[in-house]
Coordinates of C-alpha atoms in Angstrom, one line a residue:
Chain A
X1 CA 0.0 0.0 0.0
X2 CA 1.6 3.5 -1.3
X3 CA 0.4 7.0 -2.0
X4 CA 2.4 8.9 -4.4
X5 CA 2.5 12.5 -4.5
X6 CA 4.5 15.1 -7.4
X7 CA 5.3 18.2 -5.7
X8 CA 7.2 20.9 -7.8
X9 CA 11.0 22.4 -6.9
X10 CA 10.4 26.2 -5.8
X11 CA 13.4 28.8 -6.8
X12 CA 12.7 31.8 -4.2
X13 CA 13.7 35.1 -6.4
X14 CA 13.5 37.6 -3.1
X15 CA 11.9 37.1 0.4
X16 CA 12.1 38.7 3.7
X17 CA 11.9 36.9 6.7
X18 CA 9.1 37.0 9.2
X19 CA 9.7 35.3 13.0
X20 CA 6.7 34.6 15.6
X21 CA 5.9 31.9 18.5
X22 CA 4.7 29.5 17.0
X23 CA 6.2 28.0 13.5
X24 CA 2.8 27.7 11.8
X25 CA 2.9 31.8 12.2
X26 CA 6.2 32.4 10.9
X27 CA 7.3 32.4 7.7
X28 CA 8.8 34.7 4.8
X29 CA 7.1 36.8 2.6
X30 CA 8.6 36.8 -1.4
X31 CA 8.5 35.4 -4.9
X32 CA 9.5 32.4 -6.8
X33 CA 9.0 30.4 -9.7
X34 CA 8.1 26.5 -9.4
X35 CA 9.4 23.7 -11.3
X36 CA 7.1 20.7 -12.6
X37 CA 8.2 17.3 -12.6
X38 CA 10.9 17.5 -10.0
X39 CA 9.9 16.2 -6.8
X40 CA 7.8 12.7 -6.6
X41 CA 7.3 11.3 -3.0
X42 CA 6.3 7.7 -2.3
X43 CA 5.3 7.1 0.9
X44 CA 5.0 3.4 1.9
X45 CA 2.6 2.0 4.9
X46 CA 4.7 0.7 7.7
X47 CA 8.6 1.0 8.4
X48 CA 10.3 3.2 10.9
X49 CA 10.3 6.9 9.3
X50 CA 13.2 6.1 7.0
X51 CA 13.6 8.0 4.0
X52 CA 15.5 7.6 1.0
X53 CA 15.9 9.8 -1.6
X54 CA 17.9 9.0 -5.3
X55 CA 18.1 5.4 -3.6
X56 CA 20.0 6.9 -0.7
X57 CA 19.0 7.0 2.9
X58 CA 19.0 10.1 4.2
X59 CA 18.3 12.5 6.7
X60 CA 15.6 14.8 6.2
X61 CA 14.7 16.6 9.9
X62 CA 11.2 18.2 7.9
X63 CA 10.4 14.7 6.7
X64 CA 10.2 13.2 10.4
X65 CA 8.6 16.5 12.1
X66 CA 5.6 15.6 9.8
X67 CA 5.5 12.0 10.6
X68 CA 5.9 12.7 13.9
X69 CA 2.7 15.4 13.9
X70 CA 0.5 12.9 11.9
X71 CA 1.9 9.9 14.0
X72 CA 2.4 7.8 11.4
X73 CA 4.8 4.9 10.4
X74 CA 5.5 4.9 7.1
X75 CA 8.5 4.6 5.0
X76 CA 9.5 8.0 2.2
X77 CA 11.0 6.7 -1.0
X78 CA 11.6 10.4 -3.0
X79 CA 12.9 10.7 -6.6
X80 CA 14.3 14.6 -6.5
X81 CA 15.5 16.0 -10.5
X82 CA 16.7 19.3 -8.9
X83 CA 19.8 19.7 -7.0
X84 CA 19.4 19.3 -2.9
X85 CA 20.8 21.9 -1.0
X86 CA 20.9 24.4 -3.6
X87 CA 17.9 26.9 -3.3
X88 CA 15.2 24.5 -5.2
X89 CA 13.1 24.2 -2.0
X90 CA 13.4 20.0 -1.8
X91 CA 13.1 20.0 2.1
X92 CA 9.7 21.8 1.8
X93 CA 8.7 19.5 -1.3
X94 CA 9.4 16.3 0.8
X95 CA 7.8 17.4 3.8
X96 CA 4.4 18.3 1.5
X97 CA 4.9 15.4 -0.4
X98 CA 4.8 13.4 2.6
X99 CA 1.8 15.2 4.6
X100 CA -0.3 14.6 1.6
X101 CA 0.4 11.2 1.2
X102 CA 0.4 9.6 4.6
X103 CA -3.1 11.7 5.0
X104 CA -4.3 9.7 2.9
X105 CA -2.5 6.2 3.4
X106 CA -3.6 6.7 7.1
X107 CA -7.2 7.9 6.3
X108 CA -6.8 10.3 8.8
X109 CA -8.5 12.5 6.5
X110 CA -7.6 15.8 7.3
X111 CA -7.9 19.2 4.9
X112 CA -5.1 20.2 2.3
X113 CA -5.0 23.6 4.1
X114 CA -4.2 21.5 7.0
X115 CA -1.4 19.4 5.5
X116 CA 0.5 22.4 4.1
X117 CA 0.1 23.8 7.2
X118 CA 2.0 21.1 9.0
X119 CA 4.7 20.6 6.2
X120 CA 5.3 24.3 6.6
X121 CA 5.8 24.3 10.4
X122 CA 7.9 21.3 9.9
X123 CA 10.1 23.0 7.7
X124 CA 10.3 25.8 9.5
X125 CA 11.0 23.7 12.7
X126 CA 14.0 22.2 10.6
X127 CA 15.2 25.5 9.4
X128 CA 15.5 24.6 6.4
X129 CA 12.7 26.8 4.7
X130 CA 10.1 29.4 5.9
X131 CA 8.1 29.8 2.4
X132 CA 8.7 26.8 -0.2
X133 CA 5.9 24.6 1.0
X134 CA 3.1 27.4 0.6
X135 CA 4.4 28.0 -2.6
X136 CA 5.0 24.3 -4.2
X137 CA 0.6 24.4 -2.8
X138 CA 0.4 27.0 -5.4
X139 CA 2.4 26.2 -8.5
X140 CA 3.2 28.6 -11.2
X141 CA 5.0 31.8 -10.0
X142 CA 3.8 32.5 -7.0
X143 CA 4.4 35.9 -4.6
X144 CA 3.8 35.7 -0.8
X145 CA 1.8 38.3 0.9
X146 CA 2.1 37.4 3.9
X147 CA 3.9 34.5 6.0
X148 CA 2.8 31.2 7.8
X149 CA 0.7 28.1 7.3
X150 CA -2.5 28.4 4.8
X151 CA -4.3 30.1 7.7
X152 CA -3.1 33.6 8.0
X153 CA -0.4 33.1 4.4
X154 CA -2.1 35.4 2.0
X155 CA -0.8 34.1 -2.0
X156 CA -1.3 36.0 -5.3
X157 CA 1.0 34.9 -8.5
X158 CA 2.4 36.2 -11.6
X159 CA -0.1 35.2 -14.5
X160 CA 2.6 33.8 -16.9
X161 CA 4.9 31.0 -17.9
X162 CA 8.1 30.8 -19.3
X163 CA 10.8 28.1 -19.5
X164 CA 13.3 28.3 -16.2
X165 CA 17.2 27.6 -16.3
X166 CA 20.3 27.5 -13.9
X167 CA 23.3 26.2 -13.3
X168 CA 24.4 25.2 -9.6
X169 CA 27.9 25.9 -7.7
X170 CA 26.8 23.6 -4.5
X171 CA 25.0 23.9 -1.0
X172 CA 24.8 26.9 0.7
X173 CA 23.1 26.1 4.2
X174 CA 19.3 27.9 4.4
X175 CA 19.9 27.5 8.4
X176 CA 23.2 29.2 8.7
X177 CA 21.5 32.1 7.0
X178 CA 17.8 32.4 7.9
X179 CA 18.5 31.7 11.4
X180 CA 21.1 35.1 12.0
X181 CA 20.5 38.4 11.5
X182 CA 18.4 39.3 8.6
X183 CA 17.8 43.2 8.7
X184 CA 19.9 43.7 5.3
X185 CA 17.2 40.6 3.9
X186 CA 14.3 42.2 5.1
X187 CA 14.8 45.2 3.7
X188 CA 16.0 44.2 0.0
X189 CA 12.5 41.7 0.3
X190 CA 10.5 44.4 1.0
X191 CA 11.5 46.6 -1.7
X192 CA 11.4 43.9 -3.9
X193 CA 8.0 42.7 -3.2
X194 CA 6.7 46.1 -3.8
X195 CA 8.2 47.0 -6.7
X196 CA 6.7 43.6 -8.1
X197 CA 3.0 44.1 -6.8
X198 CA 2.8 47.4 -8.7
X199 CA 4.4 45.4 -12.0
X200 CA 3.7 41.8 -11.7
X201 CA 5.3 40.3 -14.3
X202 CA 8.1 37.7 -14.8
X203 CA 10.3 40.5 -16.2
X204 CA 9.8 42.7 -13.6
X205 CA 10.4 39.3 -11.3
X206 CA 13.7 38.7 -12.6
X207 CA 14.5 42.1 -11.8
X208 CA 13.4 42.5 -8.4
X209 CA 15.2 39.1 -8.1
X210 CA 18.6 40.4 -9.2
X211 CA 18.3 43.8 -7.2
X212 CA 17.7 41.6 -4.0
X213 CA 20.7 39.4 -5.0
X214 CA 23.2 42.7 -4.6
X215 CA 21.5 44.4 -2.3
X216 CA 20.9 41.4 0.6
X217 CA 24.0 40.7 0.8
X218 CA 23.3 37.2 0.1
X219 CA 25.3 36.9 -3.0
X220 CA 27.9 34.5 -4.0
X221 CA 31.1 35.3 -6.4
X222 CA 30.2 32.5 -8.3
X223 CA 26.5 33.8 -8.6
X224 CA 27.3 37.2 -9.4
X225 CA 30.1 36.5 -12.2
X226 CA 27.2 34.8 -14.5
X227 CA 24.7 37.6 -13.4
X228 CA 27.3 39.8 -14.9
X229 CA 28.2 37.9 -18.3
X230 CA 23.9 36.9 -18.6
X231 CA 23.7 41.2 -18.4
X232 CA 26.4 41.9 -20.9
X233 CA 24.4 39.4 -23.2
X234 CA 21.1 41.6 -22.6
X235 CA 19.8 38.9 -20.6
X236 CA 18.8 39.0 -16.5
X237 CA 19.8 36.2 -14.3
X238 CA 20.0 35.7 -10.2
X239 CA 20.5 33.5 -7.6
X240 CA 18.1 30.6 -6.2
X241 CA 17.5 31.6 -2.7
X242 CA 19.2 30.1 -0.8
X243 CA 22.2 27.8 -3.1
X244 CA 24.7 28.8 -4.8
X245 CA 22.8 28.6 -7.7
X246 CA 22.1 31.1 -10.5
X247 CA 18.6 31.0 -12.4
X248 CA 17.1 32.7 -15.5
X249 CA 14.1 33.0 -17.6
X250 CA 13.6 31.8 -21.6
X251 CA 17.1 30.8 -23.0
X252 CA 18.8 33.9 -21.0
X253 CA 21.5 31.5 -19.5
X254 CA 22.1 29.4 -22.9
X255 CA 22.6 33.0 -24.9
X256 CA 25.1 33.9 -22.8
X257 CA 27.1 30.6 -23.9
X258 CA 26.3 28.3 -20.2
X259 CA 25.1 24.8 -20.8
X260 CA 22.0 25.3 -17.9
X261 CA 19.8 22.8 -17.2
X262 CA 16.4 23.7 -18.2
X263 CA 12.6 23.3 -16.7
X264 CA 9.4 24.1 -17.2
X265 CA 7.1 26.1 -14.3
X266 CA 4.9 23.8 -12.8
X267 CA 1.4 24.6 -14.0
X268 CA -0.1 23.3 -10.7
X269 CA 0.7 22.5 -6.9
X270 CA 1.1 19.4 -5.1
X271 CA -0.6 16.4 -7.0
X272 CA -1.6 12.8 -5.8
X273 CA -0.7 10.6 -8.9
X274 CA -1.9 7.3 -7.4
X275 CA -3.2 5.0 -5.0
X276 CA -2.6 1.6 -5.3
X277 CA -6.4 -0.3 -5.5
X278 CA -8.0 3.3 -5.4
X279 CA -8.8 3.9 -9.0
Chain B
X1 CA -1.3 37.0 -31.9
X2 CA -3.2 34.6 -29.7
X3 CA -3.0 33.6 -25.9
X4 CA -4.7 30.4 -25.0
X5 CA -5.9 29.5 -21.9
X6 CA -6.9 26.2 -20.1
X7 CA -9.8 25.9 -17.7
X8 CA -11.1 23.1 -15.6
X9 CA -15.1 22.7 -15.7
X10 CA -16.7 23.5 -12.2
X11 CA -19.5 20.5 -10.8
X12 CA -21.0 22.6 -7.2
X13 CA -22.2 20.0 -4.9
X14 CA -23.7 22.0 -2.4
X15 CA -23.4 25.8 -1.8
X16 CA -25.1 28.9 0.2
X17 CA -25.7 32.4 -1.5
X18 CA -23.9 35.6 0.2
X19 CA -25.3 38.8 -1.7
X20 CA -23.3 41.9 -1.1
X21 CA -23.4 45.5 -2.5
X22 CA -20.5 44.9 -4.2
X23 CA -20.6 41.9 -6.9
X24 CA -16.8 40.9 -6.1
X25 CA -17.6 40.5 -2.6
X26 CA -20.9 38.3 -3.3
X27 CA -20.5 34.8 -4.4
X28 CA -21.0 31.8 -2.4
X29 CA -20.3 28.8 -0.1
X30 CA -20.1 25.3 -1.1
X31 CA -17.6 22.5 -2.4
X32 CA -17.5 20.7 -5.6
X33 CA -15.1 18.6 -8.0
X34 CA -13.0 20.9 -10.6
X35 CA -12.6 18.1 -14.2
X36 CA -9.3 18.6 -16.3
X37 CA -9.7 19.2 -20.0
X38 CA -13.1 20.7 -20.5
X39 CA -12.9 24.6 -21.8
X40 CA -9.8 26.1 -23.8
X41 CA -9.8 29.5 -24.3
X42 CA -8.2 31.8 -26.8
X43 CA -8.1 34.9 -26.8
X44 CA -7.2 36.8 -30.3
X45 CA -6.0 40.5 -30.6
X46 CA -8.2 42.8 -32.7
X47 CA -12.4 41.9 -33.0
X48 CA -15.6 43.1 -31.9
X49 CA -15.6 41.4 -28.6
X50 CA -17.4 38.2 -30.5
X51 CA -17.2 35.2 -28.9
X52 CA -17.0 31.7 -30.8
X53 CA -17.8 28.3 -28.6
X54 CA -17.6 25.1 -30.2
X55 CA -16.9 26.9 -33.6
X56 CA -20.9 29.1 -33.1
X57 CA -21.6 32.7 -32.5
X58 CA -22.2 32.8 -28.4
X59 CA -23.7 35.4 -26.2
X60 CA -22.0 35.1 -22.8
X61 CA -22.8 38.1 -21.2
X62 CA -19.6 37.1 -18.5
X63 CA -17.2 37.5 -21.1
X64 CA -18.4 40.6 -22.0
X65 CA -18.4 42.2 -18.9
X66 CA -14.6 40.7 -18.4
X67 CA -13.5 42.6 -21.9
X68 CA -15.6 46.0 -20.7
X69 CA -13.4 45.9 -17.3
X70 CA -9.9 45.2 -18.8
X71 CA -11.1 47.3 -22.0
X72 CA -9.7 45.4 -24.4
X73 CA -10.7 44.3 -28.3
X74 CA -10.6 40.6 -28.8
X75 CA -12.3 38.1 -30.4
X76 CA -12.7 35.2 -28.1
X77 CA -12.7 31.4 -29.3
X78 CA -13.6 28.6 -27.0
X79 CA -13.8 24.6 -27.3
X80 CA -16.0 23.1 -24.2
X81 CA -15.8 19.4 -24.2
X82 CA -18.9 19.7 -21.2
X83 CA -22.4 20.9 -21.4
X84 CA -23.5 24.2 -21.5
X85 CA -25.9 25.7 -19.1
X86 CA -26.1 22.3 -17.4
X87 CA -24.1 23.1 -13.9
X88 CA -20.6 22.5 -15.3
X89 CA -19.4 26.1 -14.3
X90 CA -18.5 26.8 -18.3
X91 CA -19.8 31.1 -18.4
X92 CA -17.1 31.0 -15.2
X93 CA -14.2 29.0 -17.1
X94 CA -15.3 31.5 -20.6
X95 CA -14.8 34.6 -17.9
X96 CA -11.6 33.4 -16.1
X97 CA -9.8 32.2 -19.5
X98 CA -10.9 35.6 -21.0
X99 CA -9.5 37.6 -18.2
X100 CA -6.0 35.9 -17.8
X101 CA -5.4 35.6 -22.1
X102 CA -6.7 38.9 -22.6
X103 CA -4.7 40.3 -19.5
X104 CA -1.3 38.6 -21.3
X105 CA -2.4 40.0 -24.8
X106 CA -2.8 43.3 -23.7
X107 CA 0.1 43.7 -21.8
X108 CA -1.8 44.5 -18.8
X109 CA 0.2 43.6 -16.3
X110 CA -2.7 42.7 -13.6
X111 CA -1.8 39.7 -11.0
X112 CA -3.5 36.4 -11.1
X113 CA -5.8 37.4 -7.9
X114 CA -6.8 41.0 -9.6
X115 CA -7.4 38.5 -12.9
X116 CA -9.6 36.0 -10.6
X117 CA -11.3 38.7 -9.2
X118 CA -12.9 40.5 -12.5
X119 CA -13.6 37.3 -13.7
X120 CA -15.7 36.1 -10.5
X121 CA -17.7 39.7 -10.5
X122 CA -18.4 39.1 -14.5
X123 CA -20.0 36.1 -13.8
X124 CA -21.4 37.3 -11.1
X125 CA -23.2 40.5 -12.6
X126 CA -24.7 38.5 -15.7
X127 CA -26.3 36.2 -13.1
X128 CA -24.2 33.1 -14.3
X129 CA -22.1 31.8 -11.2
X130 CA -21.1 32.5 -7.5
X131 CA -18.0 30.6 -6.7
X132 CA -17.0 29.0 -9.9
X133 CA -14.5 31.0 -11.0
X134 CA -12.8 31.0 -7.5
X135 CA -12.6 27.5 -7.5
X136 CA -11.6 26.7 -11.4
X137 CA -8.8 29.1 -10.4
X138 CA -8.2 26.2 -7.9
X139 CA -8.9 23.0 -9.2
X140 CA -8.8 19.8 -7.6
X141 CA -12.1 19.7 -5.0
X142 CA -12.3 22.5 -3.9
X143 CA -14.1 23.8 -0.7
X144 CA -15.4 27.4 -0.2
X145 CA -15.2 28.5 3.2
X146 CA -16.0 32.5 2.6
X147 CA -17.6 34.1 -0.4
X148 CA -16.4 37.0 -3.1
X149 CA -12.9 37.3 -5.0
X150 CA -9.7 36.6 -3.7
X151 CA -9.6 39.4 -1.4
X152 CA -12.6 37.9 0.4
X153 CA -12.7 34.1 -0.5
X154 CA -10.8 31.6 2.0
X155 CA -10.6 28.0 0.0
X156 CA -9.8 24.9 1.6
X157 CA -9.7 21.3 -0.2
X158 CA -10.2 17.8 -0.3
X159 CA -6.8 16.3 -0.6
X160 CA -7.4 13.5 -2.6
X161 CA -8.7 12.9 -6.5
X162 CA -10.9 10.2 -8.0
X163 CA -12.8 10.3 -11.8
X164 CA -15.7 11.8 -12.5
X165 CA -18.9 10.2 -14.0
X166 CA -22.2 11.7 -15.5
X167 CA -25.4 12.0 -17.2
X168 CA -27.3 15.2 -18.1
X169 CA -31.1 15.8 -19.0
X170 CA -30.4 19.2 -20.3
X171 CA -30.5 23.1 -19.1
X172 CA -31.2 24.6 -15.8
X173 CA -31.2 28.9 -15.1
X174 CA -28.9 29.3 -12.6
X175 CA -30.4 33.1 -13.2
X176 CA -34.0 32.0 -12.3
X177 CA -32.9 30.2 -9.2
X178 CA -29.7 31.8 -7.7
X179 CA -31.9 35.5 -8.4
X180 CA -34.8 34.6 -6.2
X181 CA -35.1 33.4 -2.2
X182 CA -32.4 31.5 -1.1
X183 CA -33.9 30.3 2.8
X184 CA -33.7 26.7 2.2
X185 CA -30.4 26.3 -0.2
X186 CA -28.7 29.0 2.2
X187 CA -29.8 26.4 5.2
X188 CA -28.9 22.9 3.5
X189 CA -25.6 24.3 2.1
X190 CA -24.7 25.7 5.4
X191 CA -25.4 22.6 7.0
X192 CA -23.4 20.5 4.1
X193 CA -20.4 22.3 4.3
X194 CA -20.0 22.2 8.2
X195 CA -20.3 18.3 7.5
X196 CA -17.8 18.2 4.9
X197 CA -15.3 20.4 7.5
X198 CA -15.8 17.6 10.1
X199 CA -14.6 14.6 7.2
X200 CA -12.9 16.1 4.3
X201 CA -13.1 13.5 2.1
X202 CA -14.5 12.7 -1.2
X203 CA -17.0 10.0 0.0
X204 CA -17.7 13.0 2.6
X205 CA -18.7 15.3 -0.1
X206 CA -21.0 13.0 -2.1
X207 CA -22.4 12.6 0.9
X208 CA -23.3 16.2 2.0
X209 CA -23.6 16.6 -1.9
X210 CA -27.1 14.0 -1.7
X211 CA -28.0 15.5 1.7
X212 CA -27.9 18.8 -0.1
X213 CA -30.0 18.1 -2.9
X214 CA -33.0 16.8 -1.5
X215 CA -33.1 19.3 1.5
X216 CA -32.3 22.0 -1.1
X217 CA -35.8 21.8 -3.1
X218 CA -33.2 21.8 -6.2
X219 CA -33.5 18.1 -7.2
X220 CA -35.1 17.3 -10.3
X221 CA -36.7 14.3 -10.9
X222 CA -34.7 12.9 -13.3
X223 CA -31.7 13.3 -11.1
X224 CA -33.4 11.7 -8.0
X225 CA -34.2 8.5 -10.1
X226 CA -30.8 8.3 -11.2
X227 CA -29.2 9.3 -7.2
X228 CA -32.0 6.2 -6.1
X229 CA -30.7 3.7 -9.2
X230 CA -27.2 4.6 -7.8
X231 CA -27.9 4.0 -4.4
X232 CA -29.6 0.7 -4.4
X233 CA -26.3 -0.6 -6.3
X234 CA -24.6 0.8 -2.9
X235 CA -23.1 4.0 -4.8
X236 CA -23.8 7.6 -4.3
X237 CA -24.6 10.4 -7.0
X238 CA -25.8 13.5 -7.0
X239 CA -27.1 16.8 -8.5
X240 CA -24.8 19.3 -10.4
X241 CA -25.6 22.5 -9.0
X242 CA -27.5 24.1 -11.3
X243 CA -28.4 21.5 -14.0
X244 CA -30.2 19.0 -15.0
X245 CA -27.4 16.7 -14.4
X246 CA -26.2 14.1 -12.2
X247 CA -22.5 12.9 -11.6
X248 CA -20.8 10.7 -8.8
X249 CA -16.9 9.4 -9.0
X250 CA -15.5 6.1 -9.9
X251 CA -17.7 4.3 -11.4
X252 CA -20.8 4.4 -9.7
X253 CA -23.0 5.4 -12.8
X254 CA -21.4 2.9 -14.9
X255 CA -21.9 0.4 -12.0
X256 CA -25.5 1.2 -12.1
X257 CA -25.8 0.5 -15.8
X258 CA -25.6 4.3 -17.0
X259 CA -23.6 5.2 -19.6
X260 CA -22.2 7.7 -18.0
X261 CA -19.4 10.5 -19.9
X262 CA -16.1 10.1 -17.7
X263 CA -13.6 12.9 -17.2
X264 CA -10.3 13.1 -14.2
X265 CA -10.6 16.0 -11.5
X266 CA -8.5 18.7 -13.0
X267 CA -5.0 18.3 -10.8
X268 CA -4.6 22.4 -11.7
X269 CA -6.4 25.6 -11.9
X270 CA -6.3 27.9 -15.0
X271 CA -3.1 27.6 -16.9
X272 CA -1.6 29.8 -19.8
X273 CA -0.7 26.9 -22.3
X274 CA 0.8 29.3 -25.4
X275 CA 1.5 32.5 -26.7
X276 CA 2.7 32.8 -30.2
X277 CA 5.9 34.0 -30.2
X278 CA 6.5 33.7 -26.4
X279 CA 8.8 30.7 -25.7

């Protein structure tokens, strides 16, 4: 007996950070685009909470905080065709892809509003995202109003799709970062996120994204040298937040001569694919 | 130049009406099942504001009202692979495709809520829908827990996704029966959507869906032979609020020896699927 779930990779453009009691409350507000096809999350009835993702066990603390709300024993198989680490969201991804699917392998039949809102607080417990999971709920290109769990997270979205690329340098690590001081963050997110409400487009998106990238403080040499040779090709590129990981629109990262790997945004949110016996 | 747009067809199983002063903040309460593949939109520069369905002239007075708002000249073609005027939500998917092509044609630059929201007061104002658009903007099963546009609606969901079966006997005026007293629908639908909040689950829903039906004074009799045919083969179907139509999931009309038309619960909301030129 298995549920599987698709849940699409979220690249966060600009955010700002947003701390209260409880982890359901906090959050980040920002934007992002999401990536289809490249997060699938099997969860198996029975077995001890392991997961194992790429055929490799690993340790995913966001995984087990939502087992450990729903009390369930199951065991998480996870195909992931973004890097891990990098700024794609995956920790978020897995913990949705895993609320949604032991809901229903346990019939414990609880709301989607609900689920997100637990695979949010679990990644937020973990520190290892405060605004992917509400936005891999969305799909498409998605802007965050306002922080938390489905309850009090106002959403709106960019009404467009276009092709993402990137190319990734490695881990940088989300906790290191989100956890310190973030004044320099907060205030590059909020400029960002209104200069994008008055012009929300994915142009105006990509720049927002790149002004954010300088002016956070949060940007890599790797990062910023392709930002620079994108530009001088007429092009806009910035960096995945949080990886050290540079990300563009249409074929701006191939015209400027980088061999990127290339996506499409992910028309919808999280997805059940199947249940065994339930069709 | 052409955008085209992809909508999922709305069934309502059970709803409430909430009239305001304002169209965008009236709408309704209710849940239903969202179907992939049903209405494509496109949305052509230039023209008279005609609209096309099914390769015929059409007068939807929703659309209309969408191209006054944005004030835009288009032409407007549509294929719907449901019925028309039979509870399948297809003036709502016409209005929502219409506002998020013509917004992308035009250069608009409106976001995806301001989009949802003219579209839900178009359909609205020519008397066509409450909540469809809102929840085609969804997709999946969605649940309306508060009326209006986006800045107003809260939506919930049933986690979970199963096929969709029916039959229709033809046309119902949503006009002639959403424009006059409400008492008893307002009373069943209130008292079907606190059941479906208690069990969110599909089976919950047909459930609430029959309850709803009979208690509303909306059942037909056509429909309430087919929902007693279903039910004595130990299934469950139900009216499509407003039509002559009745639907249930899996197979439960096929079960019962209907020949039912079959379609999957739309895993997305609206989607922009091309724009000449774009990618």
């Amino acid at each position: 007996m298995a549920v599987r779930v698709a849940v699409p990779a979220h690249i966060t453009g600009f955010f700002s950070v947003h701390r209260a009691g409880e982890p359901r409350e906090s959050g980040s507000c920002g934007a992002g685009v999401t990536l289809a096809d490249a997060v699938t999350v099997t969860v198996h009835r029975g077995g001890d909470g392991a997961v194992v993702v790429n055929d490799e066990a690993a340790e995913v603390q966001a995984v087990g905080n939502v087992l450990d709300v729903l009390d369930v024993d199951a065991r998480i198989e996870a195909m992931v065709d973004v890097p891990i680490g990098a700024g794609f969201g995956v920790s978020g991804a897995l913990a949705l892809g895993t609320a949604v699917g032991a809901n229903q392998l346990s019939d414990q039949r609880r709301s989607e509003n609900e689920l997100v809102g637990i695979a949010h607080a679990a990644d937020v417990r973990a520190g290892t995202g405060l605004g992917d999971v509400v936005a891999q709920h969305r799909g498409g290109a998605p802007i965050r109003l306002s922080p938390g769990a489905p309850e009090t997270a106002r959403l709106d979205a960019i009404p467009d799709r276009r092709p993402v690329e990137w190319v990734t340098f490695g881990e940088l690590s989300t906790e290191a970062i989100i956890g310190g001081e973030t004044d320099a963050i907060d205030r590059a997110g909020g400029q960002a996120l209104q200069g994008l409400l008055e012009t929300p487009t994915l142009d105006q998106f990509m720049q927002e994204a790149g002004r954010f990238a300088a002016s956070s403080g949060l940007l890599t040499d790797r990062v910023r040298e392709v930002m620079d040779a994108v530009a001088a090709h007429g092009g806009q590129a910035s960096m995945a937040m949080l990886g050290n990981t540079v990300f563009a629109l249409g074929t701006d990262l191939s015209d400027a001569g980088y061999e990127p790997t290339r996506a499409q945004m992910a028309p919808t949110g999280v997805t059940v694919l199947t249940e065994d016996g339930a069709f």
